[in-house]
PDB file of C-alpha atoms in Angstrom:
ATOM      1  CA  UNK A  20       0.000   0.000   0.000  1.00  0.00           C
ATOM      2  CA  UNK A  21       1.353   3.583  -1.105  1.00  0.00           C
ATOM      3  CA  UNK A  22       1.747   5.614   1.850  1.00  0.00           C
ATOM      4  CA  UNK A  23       0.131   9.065   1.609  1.00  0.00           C
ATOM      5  CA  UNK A  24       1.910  12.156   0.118  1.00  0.00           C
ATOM      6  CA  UNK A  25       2.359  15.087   2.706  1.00  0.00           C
ATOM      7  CA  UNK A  26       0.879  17.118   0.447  1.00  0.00           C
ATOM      8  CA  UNK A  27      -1.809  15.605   0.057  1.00  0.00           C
ATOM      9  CA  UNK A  28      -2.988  16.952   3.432  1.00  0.00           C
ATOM     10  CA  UNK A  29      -0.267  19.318   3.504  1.00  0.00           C
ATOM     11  CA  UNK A  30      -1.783  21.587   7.097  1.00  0.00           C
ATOM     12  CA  UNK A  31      -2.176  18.255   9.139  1.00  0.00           C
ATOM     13  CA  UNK A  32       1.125  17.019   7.927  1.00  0.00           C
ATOM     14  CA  UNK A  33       2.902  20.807   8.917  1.00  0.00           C
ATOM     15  CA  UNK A  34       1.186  20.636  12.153  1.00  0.00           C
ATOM     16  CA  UNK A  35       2.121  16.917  13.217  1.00  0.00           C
ATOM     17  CA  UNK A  36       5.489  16.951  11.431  1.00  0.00           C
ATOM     18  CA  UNK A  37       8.419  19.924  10.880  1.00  0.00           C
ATOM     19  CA  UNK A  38       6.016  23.022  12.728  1.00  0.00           C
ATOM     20  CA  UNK A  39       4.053  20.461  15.170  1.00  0.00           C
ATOM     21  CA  UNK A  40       5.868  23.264  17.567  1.00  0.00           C
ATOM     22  CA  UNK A  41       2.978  26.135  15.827  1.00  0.00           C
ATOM     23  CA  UNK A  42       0.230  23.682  17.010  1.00  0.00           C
ATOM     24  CA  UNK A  43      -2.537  24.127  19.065  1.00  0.00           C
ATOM     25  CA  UNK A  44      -4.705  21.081  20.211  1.00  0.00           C
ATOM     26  CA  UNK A  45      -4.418  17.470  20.812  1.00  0.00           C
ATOM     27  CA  UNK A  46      -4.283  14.116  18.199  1.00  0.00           C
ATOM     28  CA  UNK A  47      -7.763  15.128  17.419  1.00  0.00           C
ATOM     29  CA  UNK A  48      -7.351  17.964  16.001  1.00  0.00           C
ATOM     30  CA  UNK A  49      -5.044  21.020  15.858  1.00  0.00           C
ATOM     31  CA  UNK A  50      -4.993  24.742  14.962  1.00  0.00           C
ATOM     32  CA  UNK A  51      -1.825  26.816  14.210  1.00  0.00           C
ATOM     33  CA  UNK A  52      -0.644  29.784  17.022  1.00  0.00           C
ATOM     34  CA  UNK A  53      -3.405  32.271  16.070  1.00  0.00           C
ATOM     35  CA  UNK A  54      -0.793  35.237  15.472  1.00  0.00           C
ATOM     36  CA  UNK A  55       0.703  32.552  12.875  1.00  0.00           C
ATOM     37  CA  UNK A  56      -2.679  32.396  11.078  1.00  0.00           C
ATOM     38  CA  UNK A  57      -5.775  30.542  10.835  1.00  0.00           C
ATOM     39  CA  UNK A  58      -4.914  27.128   9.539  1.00  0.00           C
ATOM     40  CA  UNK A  59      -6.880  23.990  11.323  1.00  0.00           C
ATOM     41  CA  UNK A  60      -7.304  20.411  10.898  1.00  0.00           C
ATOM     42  CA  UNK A  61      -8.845  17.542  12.251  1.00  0.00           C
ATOM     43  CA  UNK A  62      -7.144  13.805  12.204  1.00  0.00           C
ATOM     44  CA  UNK A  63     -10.046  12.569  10.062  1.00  0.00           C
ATOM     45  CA  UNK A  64     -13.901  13.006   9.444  1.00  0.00           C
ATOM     46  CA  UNK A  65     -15.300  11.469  12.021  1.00  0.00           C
ATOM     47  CA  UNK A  66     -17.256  12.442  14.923  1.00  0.00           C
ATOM     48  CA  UNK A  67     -14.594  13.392  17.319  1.00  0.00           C
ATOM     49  CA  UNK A  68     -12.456  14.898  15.320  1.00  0.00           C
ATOM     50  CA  UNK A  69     -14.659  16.961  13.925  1.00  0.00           C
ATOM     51  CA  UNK A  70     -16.186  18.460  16.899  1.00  0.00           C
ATOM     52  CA  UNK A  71     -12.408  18.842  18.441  1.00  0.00           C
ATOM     53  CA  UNK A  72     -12.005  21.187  15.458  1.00  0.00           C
ATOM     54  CA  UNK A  73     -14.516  22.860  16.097  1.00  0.00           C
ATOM     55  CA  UNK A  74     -13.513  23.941  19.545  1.00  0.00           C
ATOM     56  CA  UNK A  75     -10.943  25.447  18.576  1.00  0.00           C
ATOM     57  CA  UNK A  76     -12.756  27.769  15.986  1.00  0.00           C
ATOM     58  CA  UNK A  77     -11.980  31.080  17.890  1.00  0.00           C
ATOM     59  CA  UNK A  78     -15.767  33.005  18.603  1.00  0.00           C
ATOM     60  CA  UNK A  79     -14.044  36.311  16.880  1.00  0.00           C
ATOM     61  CA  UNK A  80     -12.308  34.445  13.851  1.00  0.00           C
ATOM     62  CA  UNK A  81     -11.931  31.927  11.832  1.00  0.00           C
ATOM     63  CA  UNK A  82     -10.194  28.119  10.694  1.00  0.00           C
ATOM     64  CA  UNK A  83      -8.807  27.387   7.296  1.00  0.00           C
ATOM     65  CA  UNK A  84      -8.961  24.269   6.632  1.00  0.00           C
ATOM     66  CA  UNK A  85      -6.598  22.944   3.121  1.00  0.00           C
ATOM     67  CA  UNK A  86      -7.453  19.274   2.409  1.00  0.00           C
ATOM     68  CA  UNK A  87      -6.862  17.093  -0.627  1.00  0.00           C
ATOM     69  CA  UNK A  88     -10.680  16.890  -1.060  1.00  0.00           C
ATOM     70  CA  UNK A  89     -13.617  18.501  -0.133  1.00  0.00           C
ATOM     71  CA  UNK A  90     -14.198  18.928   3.663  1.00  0.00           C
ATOM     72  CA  UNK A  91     -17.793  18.403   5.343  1.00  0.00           C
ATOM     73  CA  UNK A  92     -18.888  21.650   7.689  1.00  0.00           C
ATOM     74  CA  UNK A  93     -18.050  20.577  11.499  1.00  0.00           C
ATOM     75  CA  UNK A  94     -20.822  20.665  13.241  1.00  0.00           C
ATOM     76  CA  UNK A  95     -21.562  24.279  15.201  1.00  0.00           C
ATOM     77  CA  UNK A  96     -19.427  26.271  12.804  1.00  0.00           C
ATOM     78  CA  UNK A  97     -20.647  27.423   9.749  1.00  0.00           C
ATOM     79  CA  UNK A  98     -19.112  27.759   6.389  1.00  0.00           C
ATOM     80  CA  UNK A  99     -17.231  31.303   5.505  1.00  0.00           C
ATOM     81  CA  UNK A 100     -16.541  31.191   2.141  1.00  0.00           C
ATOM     82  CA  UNK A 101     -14.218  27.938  -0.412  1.00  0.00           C
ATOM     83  CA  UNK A 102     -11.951  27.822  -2.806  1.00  0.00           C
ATOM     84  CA  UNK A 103      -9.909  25.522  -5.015  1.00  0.00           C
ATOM     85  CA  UNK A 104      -6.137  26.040  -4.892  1.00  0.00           C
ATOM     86  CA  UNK A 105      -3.699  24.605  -7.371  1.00  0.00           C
ATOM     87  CA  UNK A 106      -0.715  22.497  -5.418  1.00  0.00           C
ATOM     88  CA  UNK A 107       2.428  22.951  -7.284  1.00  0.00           C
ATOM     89  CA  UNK A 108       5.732  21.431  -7.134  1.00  0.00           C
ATOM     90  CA  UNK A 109       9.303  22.745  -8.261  1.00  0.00           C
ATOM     91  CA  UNK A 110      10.855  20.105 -11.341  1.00  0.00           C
ATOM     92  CA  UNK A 111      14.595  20.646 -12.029  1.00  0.00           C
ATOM     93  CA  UNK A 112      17.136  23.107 -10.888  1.00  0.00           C
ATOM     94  CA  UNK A 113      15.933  26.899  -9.350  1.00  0.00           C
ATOM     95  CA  UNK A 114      16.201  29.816 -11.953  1.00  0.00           C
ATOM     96  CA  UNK A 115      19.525  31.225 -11.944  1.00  0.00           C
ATOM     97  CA  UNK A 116      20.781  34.681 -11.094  1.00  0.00           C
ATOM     98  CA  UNK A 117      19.597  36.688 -14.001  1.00  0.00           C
ATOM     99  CA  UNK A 118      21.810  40.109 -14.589  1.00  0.00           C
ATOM    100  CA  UNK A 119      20.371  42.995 -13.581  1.00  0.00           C
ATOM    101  CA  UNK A 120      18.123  41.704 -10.928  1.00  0.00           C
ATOM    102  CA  UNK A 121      17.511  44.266  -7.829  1.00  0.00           C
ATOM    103  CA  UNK A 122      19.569  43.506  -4.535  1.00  0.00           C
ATOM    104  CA  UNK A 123      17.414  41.230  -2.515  1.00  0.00           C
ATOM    105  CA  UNK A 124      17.189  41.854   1.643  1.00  0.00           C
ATOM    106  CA  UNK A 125      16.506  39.778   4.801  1.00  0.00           C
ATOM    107  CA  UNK A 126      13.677  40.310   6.377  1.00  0.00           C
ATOM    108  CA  UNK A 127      13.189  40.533  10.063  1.00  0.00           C
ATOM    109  CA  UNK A 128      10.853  41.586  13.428  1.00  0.00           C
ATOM    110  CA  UNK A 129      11.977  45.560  12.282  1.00  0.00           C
ATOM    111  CA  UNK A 130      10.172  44.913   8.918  1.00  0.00           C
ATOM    112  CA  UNK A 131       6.965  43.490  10.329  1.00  0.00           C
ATOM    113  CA  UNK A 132       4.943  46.485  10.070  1.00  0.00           C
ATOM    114  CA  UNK A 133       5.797  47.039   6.368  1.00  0.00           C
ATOM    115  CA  UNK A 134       5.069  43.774   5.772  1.00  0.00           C
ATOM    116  CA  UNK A 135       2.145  43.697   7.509  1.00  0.00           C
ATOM    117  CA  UNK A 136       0.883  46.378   4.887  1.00  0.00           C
ATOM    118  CA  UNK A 137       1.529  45.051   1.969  1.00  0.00           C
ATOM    119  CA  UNK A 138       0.514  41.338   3.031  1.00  0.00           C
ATOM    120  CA  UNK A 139      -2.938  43.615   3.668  1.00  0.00           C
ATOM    121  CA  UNK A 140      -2.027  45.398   0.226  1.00  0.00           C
ATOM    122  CA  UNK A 141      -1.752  42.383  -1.995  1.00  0.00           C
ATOM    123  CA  UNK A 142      -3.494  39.487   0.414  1.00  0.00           C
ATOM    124  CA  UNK A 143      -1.030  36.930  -0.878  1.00  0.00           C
ATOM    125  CA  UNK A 144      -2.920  35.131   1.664  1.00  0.00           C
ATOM    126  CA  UNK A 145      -3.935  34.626   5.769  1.00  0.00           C
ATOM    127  CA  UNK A 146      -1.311  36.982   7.808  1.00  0.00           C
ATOM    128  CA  UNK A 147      -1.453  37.571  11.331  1.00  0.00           C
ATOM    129  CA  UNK A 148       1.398  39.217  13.424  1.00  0.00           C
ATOM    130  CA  UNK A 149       3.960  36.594  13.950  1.00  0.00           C
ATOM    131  CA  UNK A 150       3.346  35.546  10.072  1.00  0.00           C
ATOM    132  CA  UNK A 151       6.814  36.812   9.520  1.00  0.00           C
ATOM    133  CA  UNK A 152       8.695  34.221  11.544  1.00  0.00           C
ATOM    134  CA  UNK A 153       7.453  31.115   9.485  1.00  0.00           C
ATOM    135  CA  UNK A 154      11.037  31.039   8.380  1.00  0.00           C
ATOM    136  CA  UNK A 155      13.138  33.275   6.097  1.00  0.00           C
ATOM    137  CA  UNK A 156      11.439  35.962   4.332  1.00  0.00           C
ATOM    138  CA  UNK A 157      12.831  38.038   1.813  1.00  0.00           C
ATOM    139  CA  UNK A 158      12.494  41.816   0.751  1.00  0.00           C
ATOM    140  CA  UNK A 159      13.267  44.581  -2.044  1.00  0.00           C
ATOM    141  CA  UNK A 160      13.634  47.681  -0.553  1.00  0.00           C
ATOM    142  CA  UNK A 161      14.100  51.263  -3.435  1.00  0.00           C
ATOM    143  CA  UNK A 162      14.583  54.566  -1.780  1.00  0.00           C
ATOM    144  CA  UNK A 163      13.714  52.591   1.939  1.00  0.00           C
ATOM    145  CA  UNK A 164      10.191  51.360   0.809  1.00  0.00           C
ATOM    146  CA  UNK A 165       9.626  47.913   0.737  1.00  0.00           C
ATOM    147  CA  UNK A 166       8.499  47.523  -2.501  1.00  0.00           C
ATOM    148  CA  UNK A 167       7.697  43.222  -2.720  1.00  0.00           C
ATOM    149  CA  UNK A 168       8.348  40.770  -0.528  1.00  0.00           C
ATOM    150  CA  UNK A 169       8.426  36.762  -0.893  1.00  0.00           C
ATOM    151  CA  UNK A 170       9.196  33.917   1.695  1.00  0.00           C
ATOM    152  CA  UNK A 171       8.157  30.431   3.148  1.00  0.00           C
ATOM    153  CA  UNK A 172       5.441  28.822   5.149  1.00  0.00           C
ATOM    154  CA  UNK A 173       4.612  25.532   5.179  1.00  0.00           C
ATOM    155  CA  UNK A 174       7.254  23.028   5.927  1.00  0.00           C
ATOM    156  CA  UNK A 175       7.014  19.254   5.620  1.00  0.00           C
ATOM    157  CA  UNK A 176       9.187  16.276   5.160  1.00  0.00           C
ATOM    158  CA  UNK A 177      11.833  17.213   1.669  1.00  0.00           C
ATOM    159  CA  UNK A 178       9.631  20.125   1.503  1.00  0.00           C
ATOM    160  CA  UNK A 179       9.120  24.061   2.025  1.00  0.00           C
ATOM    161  CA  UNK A 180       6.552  26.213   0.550  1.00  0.00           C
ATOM    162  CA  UNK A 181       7.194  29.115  -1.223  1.00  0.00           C
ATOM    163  CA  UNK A 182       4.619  31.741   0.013  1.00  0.00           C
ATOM    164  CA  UNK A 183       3.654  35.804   1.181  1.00  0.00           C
ATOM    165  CA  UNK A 184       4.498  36.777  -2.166  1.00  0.00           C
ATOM    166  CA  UNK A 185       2.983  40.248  -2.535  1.00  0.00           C
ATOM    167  CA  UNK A 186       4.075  43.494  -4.190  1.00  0.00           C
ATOM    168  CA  UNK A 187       2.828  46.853  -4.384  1.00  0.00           C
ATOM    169  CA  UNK A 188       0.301  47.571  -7.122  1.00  0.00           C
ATOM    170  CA  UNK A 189       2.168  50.879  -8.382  1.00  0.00           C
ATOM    171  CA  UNK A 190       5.588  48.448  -8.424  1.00  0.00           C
ATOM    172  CA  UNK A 191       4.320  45.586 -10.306  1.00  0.00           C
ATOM    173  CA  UNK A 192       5.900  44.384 -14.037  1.00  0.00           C
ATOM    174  CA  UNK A 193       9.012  44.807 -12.765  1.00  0.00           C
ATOM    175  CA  UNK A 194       9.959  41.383 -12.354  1.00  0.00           C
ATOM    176  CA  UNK A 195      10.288  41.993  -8.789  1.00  0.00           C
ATOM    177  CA  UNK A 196       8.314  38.801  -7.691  1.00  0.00           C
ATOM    178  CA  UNK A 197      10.231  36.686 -10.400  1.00  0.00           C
ATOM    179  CA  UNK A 198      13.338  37.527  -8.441  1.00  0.00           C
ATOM    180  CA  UNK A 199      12.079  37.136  -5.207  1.00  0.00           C
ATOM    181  CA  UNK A 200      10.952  33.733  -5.901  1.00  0.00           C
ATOM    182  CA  UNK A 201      13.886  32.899  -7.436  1.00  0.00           C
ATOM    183  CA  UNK A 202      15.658  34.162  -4.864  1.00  0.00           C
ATOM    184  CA  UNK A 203      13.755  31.784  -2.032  1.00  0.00           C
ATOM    185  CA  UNK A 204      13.898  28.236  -4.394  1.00  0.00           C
ATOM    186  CA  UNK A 205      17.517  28.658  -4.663  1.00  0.00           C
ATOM    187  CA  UNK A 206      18.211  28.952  -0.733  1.00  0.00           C
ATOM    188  CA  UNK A 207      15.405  25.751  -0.449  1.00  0.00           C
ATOM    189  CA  UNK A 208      17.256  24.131  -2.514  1.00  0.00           C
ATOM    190  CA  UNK A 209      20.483  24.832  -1.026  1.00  0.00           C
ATOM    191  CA  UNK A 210      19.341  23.289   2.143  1.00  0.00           C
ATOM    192  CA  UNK A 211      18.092  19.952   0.379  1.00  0.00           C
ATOM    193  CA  UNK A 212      14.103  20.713  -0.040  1.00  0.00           C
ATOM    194  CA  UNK A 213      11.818  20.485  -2.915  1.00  0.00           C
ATOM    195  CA  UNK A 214       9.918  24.074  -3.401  1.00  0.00           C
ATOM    196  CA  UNK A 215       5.639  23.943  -3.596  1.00  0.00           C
ATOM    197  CA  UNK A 216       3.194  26.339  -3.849  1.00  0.00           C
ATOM    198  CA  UNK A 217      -0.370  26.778  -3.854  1.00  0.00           C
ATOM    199  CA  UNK A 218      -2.148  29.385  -5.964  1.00  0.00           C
ATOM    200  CA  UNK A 219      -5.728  30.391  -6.631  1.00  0.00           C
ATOM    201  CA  UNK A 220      -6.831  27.609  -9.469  1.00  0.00           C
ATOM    202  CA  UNK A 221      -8.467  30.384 -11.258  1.00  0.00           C
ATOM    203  CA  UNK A 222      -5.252  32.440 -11.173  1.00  0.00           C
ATOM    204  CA  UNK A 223      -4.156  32.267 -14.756  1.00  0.00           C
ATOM    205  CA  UNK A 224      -1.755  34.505 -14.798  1.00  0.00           C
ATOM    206  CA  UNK A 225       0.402  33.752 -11.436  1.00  0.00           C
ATOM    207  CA  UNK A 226       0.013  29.768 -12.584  1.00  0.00           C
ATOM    208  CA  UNK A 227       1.920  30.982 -15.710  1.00  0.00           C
ATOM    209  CA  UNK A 228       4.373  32.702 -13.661  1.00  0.00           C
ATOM    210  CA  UNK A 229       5.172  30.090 -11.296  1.00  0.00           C
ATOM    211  CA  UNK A 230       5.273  27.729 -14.811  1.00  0.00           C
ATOM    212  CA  UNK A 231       8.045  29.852 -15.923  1.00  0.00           C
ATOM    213  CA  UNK A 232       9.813  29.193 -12.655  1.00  0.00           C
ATOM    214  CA  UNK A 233       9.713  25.411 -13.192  1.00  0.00           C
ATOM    215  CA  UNK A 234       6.935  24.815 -10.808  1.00  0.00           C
ATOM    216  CA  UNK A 235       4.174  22.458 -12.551  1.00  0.00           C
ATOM    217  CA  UNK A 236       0.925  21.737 -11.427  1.00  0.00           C
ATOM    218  CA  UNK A 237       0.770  18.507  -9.023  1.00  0.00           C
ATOM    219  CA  UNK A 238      -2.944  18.440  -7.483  1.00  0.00           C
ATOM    220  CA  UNK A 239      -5.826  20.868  -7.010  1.00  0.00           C
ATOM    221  CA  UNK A 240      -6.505  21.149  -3.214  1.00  0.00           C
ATOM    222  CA  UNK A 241      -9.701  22.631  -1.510  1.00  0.00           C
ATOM    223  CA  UNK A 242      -9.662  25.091   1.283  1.00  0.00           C
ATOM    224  CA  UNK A 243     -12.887  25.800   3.204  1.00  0.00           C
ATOM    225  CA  UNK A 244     -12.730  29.195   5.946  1.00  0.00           C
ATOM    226  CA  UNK A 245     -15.046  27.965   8.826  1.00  0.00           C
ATOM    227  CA  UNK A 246     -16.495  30.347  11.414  1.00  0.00           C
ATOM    228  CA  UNK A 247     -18.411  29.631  14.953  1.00  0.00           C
TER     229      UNK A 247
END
């Protein structure tokens, strides 16, 4: 028998593997630090599980749960909004160093503000405070303004996930989130993991761009925001 793929429930896999250390709950069920973000997920379907998640739906927020198909409403929450993401995996070597490509920063604790704002700016997905400290994150900085900003989240086994890619509106077509991703395969890479994303499915246009990066397509997954 095949044993499952970690990304095939890639938040239950995060929060009982590499970043079980983020988690909230028991076997049944776990949430992530809420100044992490909102990610949740029960062990399985059933009964117990189910109503373990939902306890630890906060009564002023919400749970994201990311699952390989479909998840079922827990009982005594109620359904936000869904949406079907497309899971994508790196094939081959990183991008290279192109010539000409802006210097690329560290980002730290000092930068959380700015990145605060443009995580609000560009909602490259859920942020909360501590969002930041998932693991390296990455900035370009002209004149002192962060300008775009790129990094990872998810970890599992082989694995990190490229994500928090946003970038200013008035700064975009610069090929500043090309670099920036770039720029975070090749230090995966560098410490022996496989980059993967997830994108909107109906996000044509940063599916091509992460195509051009040598990402490909592995799985759709569903996400479904749950609320008390």
């Amino acid at each position: 028998m095949t044993a499952p793929h970690p990304l095939d429930r890639p938040v239950w896999s995060m929060l009982t593997g590499r970043q079980a250390h983020l988690a909230e709950g028991d076997a049944r069920a776990v949430r992530i630090d809420r100044g992490y973000g909102v990610f949740g997920v029960a062990a399985d379907t059933g009964d117990a599980a189910q109503a373990a998640l939902a306890a630890l739906v906060p009564g002023d927020g919400e749970i994201w749960i990311v699952e390989g198909e479909p998840w079922v409403v827990p009982p005594g929450t109620r359904e936000v909004k869904r949406a079907v993401l497309a899971q994508m995996v790196a094939e081959g070597p990183p991008p290279a160093l192109r010539d000409g490509e802006p210097a690329i920063l560290a980002l730290g604790d000092e930068d959380a503000p700015e990145m605060a704002a443009l995580a609000d700016h560009a909602k490259p997905g859920p942020w909360g405070p501590k969002t930041h400290r998932y693991g390296p994150f990455f900035g370009i900085r002209e004149n002192g303004r962060l300008l775009a900003m790129a990094g990872q989240r998810i970890l599992v086994l082989g694995m990190a996930e490229v994500s928090g890619v946003a970038t200013w509106e008035d700064c975009r077509g610069r090929g500043l989130a090309r670099a920036l991703i770039g720029h975070v395969m090749r230090a995966m890479v560098a410490r022996g993991e496989t980059p993967f994303l997830h994108s909107y499915a109906d996000n044509a246009g940063a599916i091509a761009l992460y195509e051009s990066l040598g990402f490909r397509i592995r799985r759709e997954v569903h996400v479904l925001a749950i609320a008390k």
